[in-house]
């Protein structure tokens, strides 16, 4: 271990001004368990528990995103622990039941190590809760489009926020409205190709563009696709590198999917949607077993990927029964050149050729 640690302050943040916070109380409570909060966790808790002149949370909505395995859930656990001791009613939600159960186990363990007496707890999957004699209580639930309706809480936690969907938000965002001092906390990572949520991304965009009120945001991230082998970026985007995370562990994560590494380890927020407009199931349902009779000339589409790594080519042509046949010809690395596309184009007698992707348009057009 070199003694070096990752960047302790966010690479990007929106923090509203404040002069008082209960953050140190939460940190002292956590440290009484025998654990020690890291500097970046302390700073984030100061912002989370900042109060205005009326004693209300400066950030009634707060979102933060940290690459995986940095201790992102510790922030929420510390916040919930302090809330329970101070009599708050809390709803902790997540995308998966296993996640809510793990969150319940983590918080219960912290309370026991801090020698805080638990009045009641229930461990059944999907129905976990913890009650304290302070009046504080917390429920753990998997999110649904109807979850939380009719119930009231002071703190709403959106764990795995990258999976938080619009219909779930409609059902949950009002559960803190009756509280005299409500707060909603979003925590997660940037969405991947398999993420289904949209709320977290929109919250980030609104906050960074100055279009939100009473909202705080913090993230550790790179701004664009970057070299996975750049160790300096590892330290820039992983605050717990050098403490609970090591360079060796990150090297073991390196693979062939640079995009996934950029998202999950370097905190990249893609500026395009990775999800296909047509699902694999829908595509396979339209598959034909034999080539139909074709009429007319081919229409060819060429697409250069957003990250400039690959180029794909597909054709569309009308059939005798007045349908459209679509077929993907190939997808190859850009560095392999464009000879394969030019060879097909020279033989295809296409009626139209459409090229999408500014990074390849001018080069291919000139070669054509």
XYZ file of C-alpha atoms in Angstrom:
368
model
C 0.000 0.000 0.000
C 1.522 3.307 -1.121
C -0.347 5.458 1.406
C -2.030 7.338 -1.408
C -5.812 7.708 -1.282
C -8.415 8.683 -3.839
C -9.820 12.148 -4.306
C -11.870 13.069 -1.220
C -13.954 15.828 -2.776
C -16.461 15.278 -5.615
C -15.337 15.906 -9.184
C -18.725 17.550 -9.794
C -21.139 18.908 -7.201
C -23.933 21.352 -6.486
C -24.033 22.279 -2.805
C -26.228 25.100 -1.533
C -24.657 27.486 1.014
C -25.172 26.749 4.714
C -23.746 27.764 8.085
C -24.898 24.917 10.349
C -25.065 21.141 10.055
C -25.798 18.086 12.191
C -23.247 16.111 10.207
C -20.699 15.848 13.012
C -23.329 14.298 15.276
C -23.933 11.579 12.684
C -20.211 10.988 12.220
C -19.582 10.712 15.975
C -22.462 8.245 16.246
C -21.003 6.117 13.443
C -17.500 6.241 14.882
C -18.864 4.951 18.201
C -19.361 1.588 16.467
C -15.595 1.109 16.271
C -15.470 2.105 12.638
C -14.112 5.393 11.331
C -15.787 7.473 8.638
C -13.525 8.454 5.765
C -12.965 12.121 4.961
C -15.142 12.075 1.828
C -17.952 10.456 3.798
C -17.702 13.099 6.502
C -17.845 15.933 3.968
C -20.870 14.401 2.261
C -22.678 14.003 5.588
C -22.058 17.660 6.463
C -23.862 18.559 3.218
C -26.636 16.003 3.733
C -27.432 17.216 7.239
C -26.993 20.940 6.590
C -29.731 23.113 8.138
C -31.057 26.552 7.302
C -31.985 29.326 9.756
C -35.357 27.664 10.409
C -33.817 24.302 11.184
C -34.956 22.741 7.897
C -32.720 20.641 5.668
C -30.960 22.908 3.178
C -31.080 20.026 0.704
C -34.539 18.510 0.956
C -33.459 16.441 -2.055
C -29.910 15.133 -2.325
C -28.387 12.809 -4.914
C -24.918 11.326 -5.035
C -23.158 8.862 -7.334
C -19.935 7.016 -6.539
C -18.310 4.141 -8.467
C -18.888 0.683 -7.044
C -17.192 -0.735 -3.934
C -16.308 2.651 -2.484
C -18.641 2.432 0.517
C -21.531 4.290 -1.095
C -24.072 2.601 1.198
C -22.248 3.649 4.352
C -23.412 7.231 3.762
C -27.052 6.160 3.777
C -26.536 3.894 6.795
C -24.973 6.746 8.804
C -27.774 9.094 7.765
C -30.422 6.525 8.753
C -28.693 5.742 12.033
C -28.730 9.416 13.012
C -32.337 9.761 11.850
C -33.509 6.842 13.992
C -31.812 8.202 17.106
C -33.507 11.546 16.446
C -36.966 10.042 16.049
C -37.359 10.151 12.251
C -39.660 7.842 10.315
C -37.707 6.437 7.382
C -38.517 4.448 4.247
C -35.538 2.738 2.591
C -36.332 1.481 -0.911
C -34.263 -0.440 -3.449
C -34.670 -2.184 -6.786
C -34.008 -5.670 -5.421
C -35.186 -7.427 -2.273
C -31.655 -8.676 -1.580
C -30.453 -5.065 -1.493
C -33.040 -3.949 1.053
C -32.274 -6.989 3.197
C -28.554 -6.227 3.121
C -29.291 -2.608 4.068
C -31.349 -3.827 7.053
C -28.511 -6.117 8.171
C -25.943 -3.318 7.823
C -27.956 -0.809 9.859
C -28.886 -3.306 12.572
C -25.223 -4.258 12.961
C -24.230 -0.592 13.355
C -26.898 0.013 15.997
C -25.776 -3.017 17.975
C -22.107 -1.987 17.848
C -23.049 1.526 18.996
C -24.934 -0.086 21.925
C -28.201 1.515 20.854
C -31.143 -0.479 22.137
C -33.521 -1.704 19.454
C -37.129 -1.867 20.598
C -38.330 -4.021 17.709
C -36.940 -5.514 14.517
C -38.306 -7.869 11.877
C -36.122 -9.705 9.367
C -38.604 -11.316 6.939
C -37.542 -10.690 3.318
C -39.396 -7.695 1.901
C -40.872 -6.658 5.276
C -37.816 -5.700 7.333
C -38.101 -2.951 9.916
C -36.277 -1.480 12.910
C -37.964 0.523 15.710
C -36.206 2.436 18.486
C -37.661 3.718 21.757
C -36.815 7.246 20.559
C -39.808 6.962 18.250
C -37.525 6.493 15.279
C -38.453 3.741 12.878
C -37.342 2.501 9.474
C -39.060 0.272 6.929
C -37.221 -1.510 4.097
C -39.163 -2.136 0.880
C -38.580 -3.189 -2.693
C -39.915 -0.544 -5.072
C -43.144 -0.989 -7.024
C -45.444 1.397 -8.843
C -47.770 1.326 -5.804
C -45.296 1.032 -2.923
C -45.613 3.554 -0.100
C -48.992 4.971 -1.089
C -50.936 6.224 1.938
C -47.943 6.086 4.289
C -45.967 9.022 5.679
C -42.242 9.350 6.389
C -39.642 12.011 7.183
C -36.825 10.485 5.127
C -37.131 8.616 1.834
C -34.041 6.728 0.635
C -33.809 5.727 -3.026
C -31.100 3.057 -3.049
C -29.944 1.695 -6.460
C -31.229 4.998 -7.839
C -30.080 4.169 -11.373
C -33.012 1.706 -11.486
C -35.634 4.178 -10.184
C -38.468 4.457 -12.717
C -40.999 7.213 -13.402
C -44.038 5.217 -12.264
C -42.285 4.340 -9.000
C -41.441 7.998 -8.410
C -45.097 8.906 -8.902
C -46.020 6.487 -6.125
C -43.223 7.356 -3.700
C -42.296 11.023 -3.916
C -45.357 12.154 -1.943
C -44.726 9.895 1.083
C -42.617 12.617 2.772
C -44.965 15.508 1.994
C -46.650 15.383 5.387
C -43.355 15.621 7.278
C -42.489 19.015 8.837
C -38.877 18.556 7.670
C -38.727 16.040 4.800
C -35.687 14.788 2.925
C -35.230 12.431 -0.028
C -31.808 10.895 -0.658
C -30.830 9.273 -3.968
C -27.719 7.093 -4.099
C -26.398 4.955 -6.893
C -24.085 4.696 -9.878
C -24.419 5.971 -13.453
C -26.822 3.807 -15.486
C -25.430 0.919 -17.544
C -26.833 -0.748 -20.660
C -29.143 -2.896 -18.514
C -30.364 -0.139 -16.165
C -34.086 0.569 -16.410
C -34.391 3.816 -14.465
C -34.643 7.366 -15.791
C -35.353 9.469 -12.677
C -31.753 9.569 -11.395
C -30.392 10.755 -14.740
C -33.025 13.482 -15.031
C -32.417 14.630 -11.446
C -28.709 14.962 -12.189
C -29.308 16.902 -15.395
C -31.745 19.345 -13.777
C -29.488 19.963 -10.794
C -26.286 20.490 -12.795
C -28.167 22.843 -15.144
C -29.446 24.925 -12.221
C -33.081 23.999 -12.867
C -33.833 22.505 -9.432
C -34.532 24.011 -6.001
C -33.452 22.817 -2.543
C -31.419 20.100 -4.280
C -27.841 18.976 -3.716
C -25.700 16.735 -5.887
C -22.251 15.124 -5.648
C -20.460 12.705 -7.946
C -17.052 11.240 -8.678
C -16.753 10.838 -12.449
C -14.894 11.344 -15.710
C -16.472 13.616 -18.313
C -15.812 11.417 -21.337
C -14.713 7.932 -22.374
C -11.254 7.457 -20.926
C -8.396 4.975 -20.900
C -9.159 2.197 -18.379
C -5.411 1.792 -17.786
C -4.977 5.380 -16.588
C -4.271 4.874 -12.876
C -4.518 8.623 -12.224
C -8.196 8.465 -13.197
C -8.713 5.593 -10.772
C -7.647 7.872 -7.929
C -9.602 10.827 -9.302
C -12.912 8.947 -9.346
C -12.660 6.471 -6.445
C -12.504 8.196 -3.038
C -11.943 4.938 -1.165
C -9.011 3.825 -3.306
C -6.137 3.291 -0.906
C -8.423 2.409 2.004
C -11.104 -0.216 1.342
C -10.326 -0.408 -2.392
C -6.920 -1.258 -3.884
C -5.201 -0.917 -7.258
C -4.905 -4.704 -7.396
C -8.681 -5.109 -7.111
C -9.262 -2.601 -9.907
C -6.726 -4.309 -12.184
C -8.666 -7.537 -11.716
C -11.749 -5.730 -13.075
C -10.091 -4.793 -16.375
C -11.570 -6.583 -19.366
C -12.683 -6.063 -22.945
C -15.667 -3.802 -22.220
C -14.129 -0.332 -21.856
C -17.547 1.318 -21.736
C -18.693 -0.732 -18.760
C -15.424 -0.027 -16.925
C -15.794 3.701 -17.604
C -19.328 3.654 -16.178
C -18.891 1.413 -13.160
C -15.332 2.217 -12.111
C -14.733 5.729 -13.486
C -18.284 7.033 -12.970
C -18.953 8.024 -16.597
C -22.428 9.361 -17.402
C -23.039 8.574 -21.059
C -24.689 11.269 -23.129
C -26.619 8.680 -25.123
C -28.968 5.827 -24.302
C -27.354 2.410 -24.523
C -30.637 0.560 -24.629
C -31.806 -0.576 -28.066
C -35.033 0.791 -29.519
C -35.838 -2.793 -30.560
C -35.354 -5.576 -28.038
C -33.706 -8.879 -28.962
C -37.055 -10.632 -28.413
C -38.873 -8.284 -30.777
C -36.131 -8.660 -33.380
C -36.198 -12.476 -33.239
C -40.001 -12.569 -33.593
C -39.653 -10.860 -36.979
C -36.952 -13.185 -38.248
C -37.529 -14.905 -41.595
C -36.218 -18.396 -42.339
C -35.821 -17.881 -46.076
C -34.978 -14.866 -48.195
C -38.222 -13.419 -49.624
C -38.593 -12.102 -53.165
C -37.145 -8.590 -53.297
C -38.258 -5.636 -55.385
C -36.375 -2.423 -56.009
C -32.884 -1.391 -54.966
C -31.215 -1.527 -51.595
C -31.205 1.266 -49.036
C -28.050 1.122 -46.924
C -27.461 2.559 -43.442
C -23.999 2.949 -41.915
C -23.646 3.807 -38.247
C -20.467 4.890 -36.463
C -20.662 4.208 -32.722
C -20.863 7.048 -30.183
C -17.429 6.208 -28.797
C -15.827 5.919 -32.255
C -14.830 2.291 -31.689
C -17.039 0.402 -34.151
C -18.981 0.895 -37.380
C -22.012 -1.123 -38.470
C -23.794 -1.494 -41.802
C -27.341 -2.689 -42.509
C -29.657 -2.841 -45.526
C -33.392 -2.321 -46.045
C -35.281 -3.388 -49.160
C -38.933 -3.777 -50.112
C -40.288 -7.304 -50.688
C -42.818 -8.575 -53.209
C -45.533 -8.716 -50.533
C -44.905 -5.021 -49.774
C -42.985 -5.518 -46.535
C -39.524 -4.285 -45.634
C -36.641 -6.699 -45.136
C -33.907 -5.396 -42.813
C -30.597 -7.186 -42.381
C -27.405 -6.286 -40.553
C -24.434 -6.901 -42.842
C -21.650 -6.551 -40.278
C -20.180 -4.556 -37.398
C -16.399 -4.111 -37.303
C -13.818 -2.000 -35.462
C -13.175 1.390 -37.076
C -9.449 0.707 -36.928
C -10.001 -2.190 -39.366
C -10.695 0.403 -42.072
C -13.621 0.862 -44.427
C -12.604 -1.463 -47.282
C -15.250 -4.000 -46.268
C -17.991 -1.353 -46.551
C -16.665 0.020 -49.856
C -16.520 -3.483 -51.313
C -20.180 -4.106 -50.438
C -21.263 -0.677 -51.689
C -19.530 -1.194 -55.028
C -21.561 -4.369 -55.638
C -24.876 -3.411 -54.048
C -26.244 -0.908 -56.597
C -27.897 0.935 -53.728
C -30.516 3.596 -54.262
C -29.548 5.483 -51.064
C -26.718 5.379 -48.548
C -27.152 7.100 -45.175
C -24.148 7.569 -42.865
C -24.753 8.380 -39.184
C -21.815 9.453 -37.042
C -19.913 12.659 -37.664
C -16.571 11.063 -36.809
C -16.781 8.778 -39.843
C -18.957 10.634 -42.355
C -16.318 12.787 -44.029
C -13.722 10.015 -44.293
C -16.088 7.431 -45.762
C -17.764 9.943 -48.079
C -14.380 10.876 -49.499
C -13.430 7.229 -50.045
C -16.792 6.550 -51.735
